[in-house]
Short mmCIF file of C-alpha atoms in Angstrom, two decimals:
data_model
loop_
_atom_site.label_atom_id
_atom_site.label_comp_id
_atom_site.label_asym_id
_atom_site.label_seq_id
_atom_site.Cartn_x
_atom_site.Cartn_y
_atom_site.Cartn_z
CA UNK H 1 -4.05 19.62 -15.45
CA UNK H 2 -5.89 16.25 -15.91
CA UNK H 3 -3.91 15.11 -18.73
CA UNK H 4 -0.47 16.33 -16.92
CA UNK H 5 -1.56 14.44 -13.64
CA UNK H 6 -2.31 11.11 -15.65
CA UNK H 7 1.19 11.56 -17.39
CA UNK H 8 2.71 11.51 -13.80
CA UNK H 9 0.81 8.75 -12.56
CA UNK H 10 1.52 6.52 -15.61
CA UNK H 11 5.13 7.08 -14.88
CA UNK H 12 4.85 6.62 -11.06
CA UNK H 13 2.70 3.40 -11.44
CA UNK H 14 5.11 1.77 -14.05
CA UNK H 15 8.06 2.60 -11.65
CA UNK H 16 6.52 1.37 -8.75
CA UNK H 17 5.70 -1.98 -10.22
CA UNK H 18 9.47 -2.48 -10.43
CA UNK H 19 9.56 -1.91 -6.27
CA UNK H 20 7.10 -5.09 -6.37
CA UNK H 21 9.96 -6.98 -8.04
CA UNK H 22 12.82 -5.55 -6.05
CA UNK H 23 11.33 -6.72 -2.58
CA UNK H 24 10.43 -10.19 -4.45
CA UNK H 25 6.68 -9.67 -3.65
CA UNK H 26 5.42 -11.04 -7.08
CA UNK H 27 6.70 -13.57 -9.62
CA UNK H 28 6.15 -13.64 -13.37
CA UNK H 29 3.12 -11.27 -14.25
CA UNK H 30 1.16 -11.60 -11.02
CA UNK H 31 0.17 -8.51 -8.91
CA UNK H 32 -0.51 -4.97 -9.59
CA UNK H 33 -0.27 -1.33 -8.61
CA UNK H 34 -2.91 1.28 -9.29
CA UNK H 35 -3.50 5.04 -8.51
CA UNK H 36 -6.51 7.31 -8.45
CA UNK H 37 -6.13 10.38 -10.47
CA UNK H 38 -6.83 13.35 -8.00
CA UNK H 39 -9.86 15.02 -8.65
CA UNK H 40 -11.21 12.78 -11.33
CA UNK H 41 -13.20 9.47 -11.22
CA UNK H 42 -10.40 7.72 -13.02
CA UNK H 43 -7.44 5.24 -12.22
CA UNK H 44 -4.31 4.16 -13.68
CA UNK H 45 -3.24 0.22 -13.38
CA UNK H 46 -1.09 -2.12 -15.13
CA UNK H 47 -2.10 -3.94 -18.21
CA UNK H 48 -3.09 -7.85 -17.68
CA UNK H 49 -0.32 -10.68 -18.21
CA UNK H 50 2.61 -8.04 -19.47
CA UNK H 51 5.92 -9.16 -17.83
CA UNK H 52 7.18 -6.44 -15.49
CA UNK H 53 10.36 -5.83 -17.56
CA UNK H 54 8.06 -5.00 -20.40
CA UNK H 55 6.18 -2.31 -18.32
CA UNK H 56 6.38 1.38 -19.76
CA UNK H 57 4.45 4.34 -18.70
CA UNK H 58 2.89 4.41 -22.12
CA UNK H 59 1.54 0.63 -21.34
CA UNK H 60 -0.42 1.75 -18.36
CA UNK H 61 -4.00 1.61 -18.65
CA UNK H 62 -6.30 4.44 -17.88
CA UNK H 63 -9.79 3.48 -16.42
CA UNK H 64 -12.81 4.94 -15.02
CA UNK H 65 -13.99 3.99 -11.48
CA UNK H 66 -16.40 1.35 -12.85
CA UNK H 67 -13.29 -0.34 -14.32
CA UNK H 68 -14.06 0.40 -18.14
CA UNK H 69 -10.96 1.28 -20.26
CA UNK H 70 -10.73 5.02 -21.05
CA UNK H 71 -7.42 4.90 -22.77
CA UNK H 72 -4.65 2.32 -23.28
CA UNK H 73 -3.59 -0.01 -25.87
CA UNK H 74 -3.93 -3.52 -23.71
CA UNK H 75 -6.84 -4.87 -21.55
CA UNK H 76 -6.37 -3.90 -17.77
CA UNK H 77 -5.31 -6.05 -14.98
CA UNK H 78 -7.88 -8.85 -14.09
CA UNK H 79 -8.03 -7.22 -10.66
CA UNK H 80 -9.26 -3.89 -11.94
CA UNK H 81 -12.79 -4.46 -10.99
CA UNK H 82 -11.51 -4.88 -7.61
CA UNK H 83 -9.40 -1.76 -7.49
CA UNK H 84 -12.34 0.28 -9.00
CA UNK H 85 -14.63 -0.84 -6.15
CA UNK H 86 -12.03 0.20 -3.59
CA UNK H 87 -11.81 3.84 -5.04
CA UNK H 88 -15.66 4.00 -5.13
CA UNK H 89 -16.35 3.08 -1.78
CA UNK H 90 -13.20 4.56 0.04
CA UNK H 91 -12.66 8.22 -1.07
CA UNK H 92 -9.46 8.61 1.25
CA UNK H 93 -7.78 5.78 -0.68
CA UNK H 94 -5.11 7.04 -3.49
CA UNK H 95 -3.34 3.71 -4.22
CA UNK H 96 -3.96 0.05 -4.24
CA UNK H 97 -1.47 -2.69 -4.53
CA UNK H 98 -2.04 -6.66 -4.72
CA UNK H 99 0.85 -9.07 -4.27
CA UNK H 100 1.15 -12.75 -3.73
CA UNK H 101 4.30 -12.48 -1.57
CA UNK H 102 5.17 -15.63 0.10
CA UNK H 103 4.87 -15.50 3.68
CA UNK H 104 1.79 -13.29 3.73
CA UNK H 105 0.30 -15.60 1.34
CA UNK H 106 1.12 -18.64 3.43
CA UNK H 107 -1.05 -16.67 6.29
CA UNK H 108 -3.83 -16.19 3.70
CA UNK H 109 -3.88 -19.82 2.69
CA UNK H 110 -4.38 -20.70 6.29
CA UNK H 111 -7.04 -18.05 6.69
CA UNK H 112 -5.26 -16.61 9.77
CA UNK H 113 -4.49 -12.97 10.34
CA UNK H 114 -1.05 -12.00 11.42
CA UNK H 115 -1.10 -10.92 15.06
CA UNK H 116 0.48 -7.79 16.06
CA UNK H 117 3.45 -8.73 18.12
CA UNK H 118 6.05 -6.48 16.61
CA UNK H 119 6.59 -2.46 17.57
CA UNK H 120 7.29 -2.05 13.62
CA UNK H 121 3.72 -3.82 13.14
CA UNK H 122 2.13 -1.54 15.40
CA UNK H 123 3.67 1.33 13.82
CA UNK H 124 2.55 0.66 10.42
CA UNK H 125 -0.65 -1.21 10.85
CA UNK H 126 -1.90 -0.42 14.38
CA UNK H 127 -3.43 -3.93 14.92
CA UNK H 128 -3.25 -7.29 13.25
CA UNK H 129 -3.28 -7.87 9.59
CA UNK H 130 -6.74 -9.05 9.15
CA UNK H 131 -8.12 -11.99 6.79
CA UNK H 132 -10.82 -11.06 4.06
CA UNK H 133 -13.30 -13.52 2.86
CA UNK H 134 -12.55 -15.87 -0.12
CA UNK H 135 -13.62 -14.51 -3.64
CA UNK H 136 -13.24 -15.11 -7.06
CA UNK H 137 -11.41 -13.01 -9.52
CA UNK H 138 -12.97 -11.05 -12.18
CA UNK H 139 -15.63 -9.02 -10.70
CA UNK H 140 -15.80 -6.56 -7.92
CA UNK H 141 -16.37 -9.55 -5.11
CA UNK H 142 -12.57 -9.00 -4.11
CA UNK H 143 -13.03 -5.34 -3.72
CA UNK H 144 -16.28 -5.64 -1.52
CA UNK H 145 -14.23 -8.10 0.66
CA UNK H 146 -11.34 -5.67 0.96
CA UNK H 147 -13.79 -2.76 2.03
CA UNK H 148 -15.68 -4.83 4.13
CA UNK H 149 -12.80 -5.80 5.97
CA UNK H 150 -10.73 -2.65 6.09
CA UNK H 151 -13.39 -0.26 6.89
CA UNK H 152 -12.90 0.88 10.39
CA UNK H 153 -9.63 -1.15 10.59
CA UNK H 154 -6.28 0.68 11.27
CA UNK H 155 -4.40 -1.89 8.95
CA UNK H 156 -3.80 -0.71 5.38
CA UNK H 157 -3.60 -4.62 4.37
CA UNK H 158 -5.78 -7.35 4.15
CA UNK H 159 -5.00 -11.09 3.84
CA UNK H 160 -7.83 -12.16 1.16
CA UNK H 161 -8.25 -15.73 2.12
CA UNK H 162 -6.63 -18.53 0.20
CA UNK H 163 -5.52 -15.59 -2.35
CA UNK H 164 -2.98 -12.93 -1.37
CA UNK H 165 -2.45 -9.55 -0.20
CA UNK H 166 -4.04 -6.31 -0.98
CA UNK H 167 -3.26 -2.87 0.48
CA UNK H 168 -4.40 0.52 0.30
CA UNK H 169 -2.70 3.94 0.86
CA UNK H 170 -2.95 7.69 0.46
CA UNK H 171 -1.32 7.29 -2.49
CA UNK H 172 0.33 4.55 -4.99
CA UNK H 173 3.83 4.71 -3.09
CA UNK H 174 2.36 4.28 0.40
CA UNK H 175 0.11 1.32 -0.72
CA UNK H 176 3.48 -0.36 -1.96
CA UNK H 177 5.28 0.58 1.26
CA UNK H 178 2.35 -1.31 3.38
CA UNK H 179 2.74 -4.30 1.05
CA UNK H 180 6.66 -4.28 1.55
CA UNK H 181 5.89 -4.13 5.44
CA UNK H 182 3.24 -6.93 5.24
CA UNK H 183 5.57 -9.40 3.84
CA UNK H 184 8.39 -8.50 6.28
CA UNK H 185 6.26 -8.85 9.48
CA UNK H 186 4.51 -12.02 7.99
CA UNK H 187 7.92 -13.65 7.51
CA UNK H 188 9.09 -12.60 11.01
CA UNK H 189 6.18 -13.45 12.96
CA UNK H 190 6.29 -16.79 11.03
CA UNK H 191 9.86 -17.45 12.15
CA UNK H 192 8.88 -16.45 15.56
CA UNK H 193 6.22 -19.13 15.85
CA UNK H 194 8.65 -21.55 14.75
CA UNK H 195 10.56 -20.73 18.10
CA UNK H 196 7.32 -20.60 20.42
CA UNK H 197 4.23 -18.33 20.78
CA UNK H 198 4.90 -14.90 20.03
CA UNK H 199 4.36 -12.52 22.98
CA UNK H 200 1.31 -10.05 22.81
CA UNK H 201 1.62 -6.51 22.97
CA UNK H 202 -0.52 -4.37 25.19
CA UNK H 203 -3.20 -2.58 23.01
CA UNK H 204 -2.43 0.76 24.85
CA UNK H 205 1.10 0.33 23.76
CA UNK H 206 0.14 -0.52 20.26
CA UNK H 207 -2.13 2.64 20.41
CA UNK H 208 0.84 4.68 21.42
CA UNK H 209 3.14 3.48 19.04
CA UNK H 210 0.67 3.69 15.93
CA UNK H 211 0.03 7.29 17.02
CA UNK H 212 3.69 8.31 17.34
CA UNK H 213 4.48 6.82 14.01
CA UNK H 214 1.69 8.08 12.13
CA UNK H 215 1.79 11.92 13.54
CA UNK H 216 5.28 12.37 15.02
CA UNK H 217 7.99 10.16 13.23
CA UNK H 218 9.70 11.42 10.23
CA UNK H 219 10.74 14.93 8.78
CA UNK H 220 7.86 17.37 9.63
CA UNK H 221 7.61 19.83 6.92
CA UNK H 222 6.48 22.47 9.28
CA UNK H 223 8.99 22.00 11.81
CA UNK H 224 11.89 22.27 9.07
CA UNK H 225 10.43 25.50 7.73
CA UNK H 226 10.13 26.87 11.22
CA UNK H 227 13.68 25.85 12.04
CA UNK H 228 14.69 27.82 8.75
CA UNK H 229 12.78 30.96 9.66
CA UNK H 230 14.29 30.85 13.06
CA UNK H 231 17.80 30.57 11.93
CA UNK H 232 17.26 33.27 9.47
CA UNK H 233 15.94 35.60 12.24
CA UNK H 234 18.84 34.78 14.60
CA UNK H 235 21.31 35.94 11.69
CA UNK H 236 19.43 39.16 11.05
CA UNK H 237 19.57 40.05 14.79
CA UNK H 238 23.24 39.04 15.18
CA UNK H 239 25.79 41.62 14.46
CA UNK H 240 28.22 38.99 13.45
CA UNK H 241 25.92 37.27 11.39
CA UNK H 242 26.17 34.18 13.41
#
């Protein structure tokens, strides 16, 4: 089971790096995606300094939650220690993403959170996108800043001061989505500020929007299953099968 799960995650993590390129969230070899191996103290992450067009499932690196390489032919991402720290201290997190997307980084360079002034932002983030402390790359200092900033915060994204974006999610795909949405709202709010001061949204409305999006929006499996059962029952009861 573990081997099969790791093979699946290698492919998923490799493929998700292409989404960072697709949405213009990274340049050259910057940025990374990782995923926790379910039920194991392991993570899968990209190799350091390898071009996105050269990434394959086989090139993904398997590490333990201390950031030590367990399996792989390359050195892991320079942000591995940060990712590992997040997994150790936030057991609900299944995926971590780091990008240097332009507009979000512009806010990070100013050390300024992105205010929650859009309904889409209330949906996805439920609050402002906060700023974490400045930290040097190479050890778990960035991870500490991520955990300290996001613990107890609704936002799955943090702008690490003078650095870039880190996002978390229940899995790697959710963390990538948060990174995409982070850049989108950072750009929109920046443009809004060129026209004037964005209008705030009342906290009660932010709460309501976030609750609806997180718990009601989209297709609910139980609803679809119930509808299928109900339809089958009606067909059995109808003499015409209608």
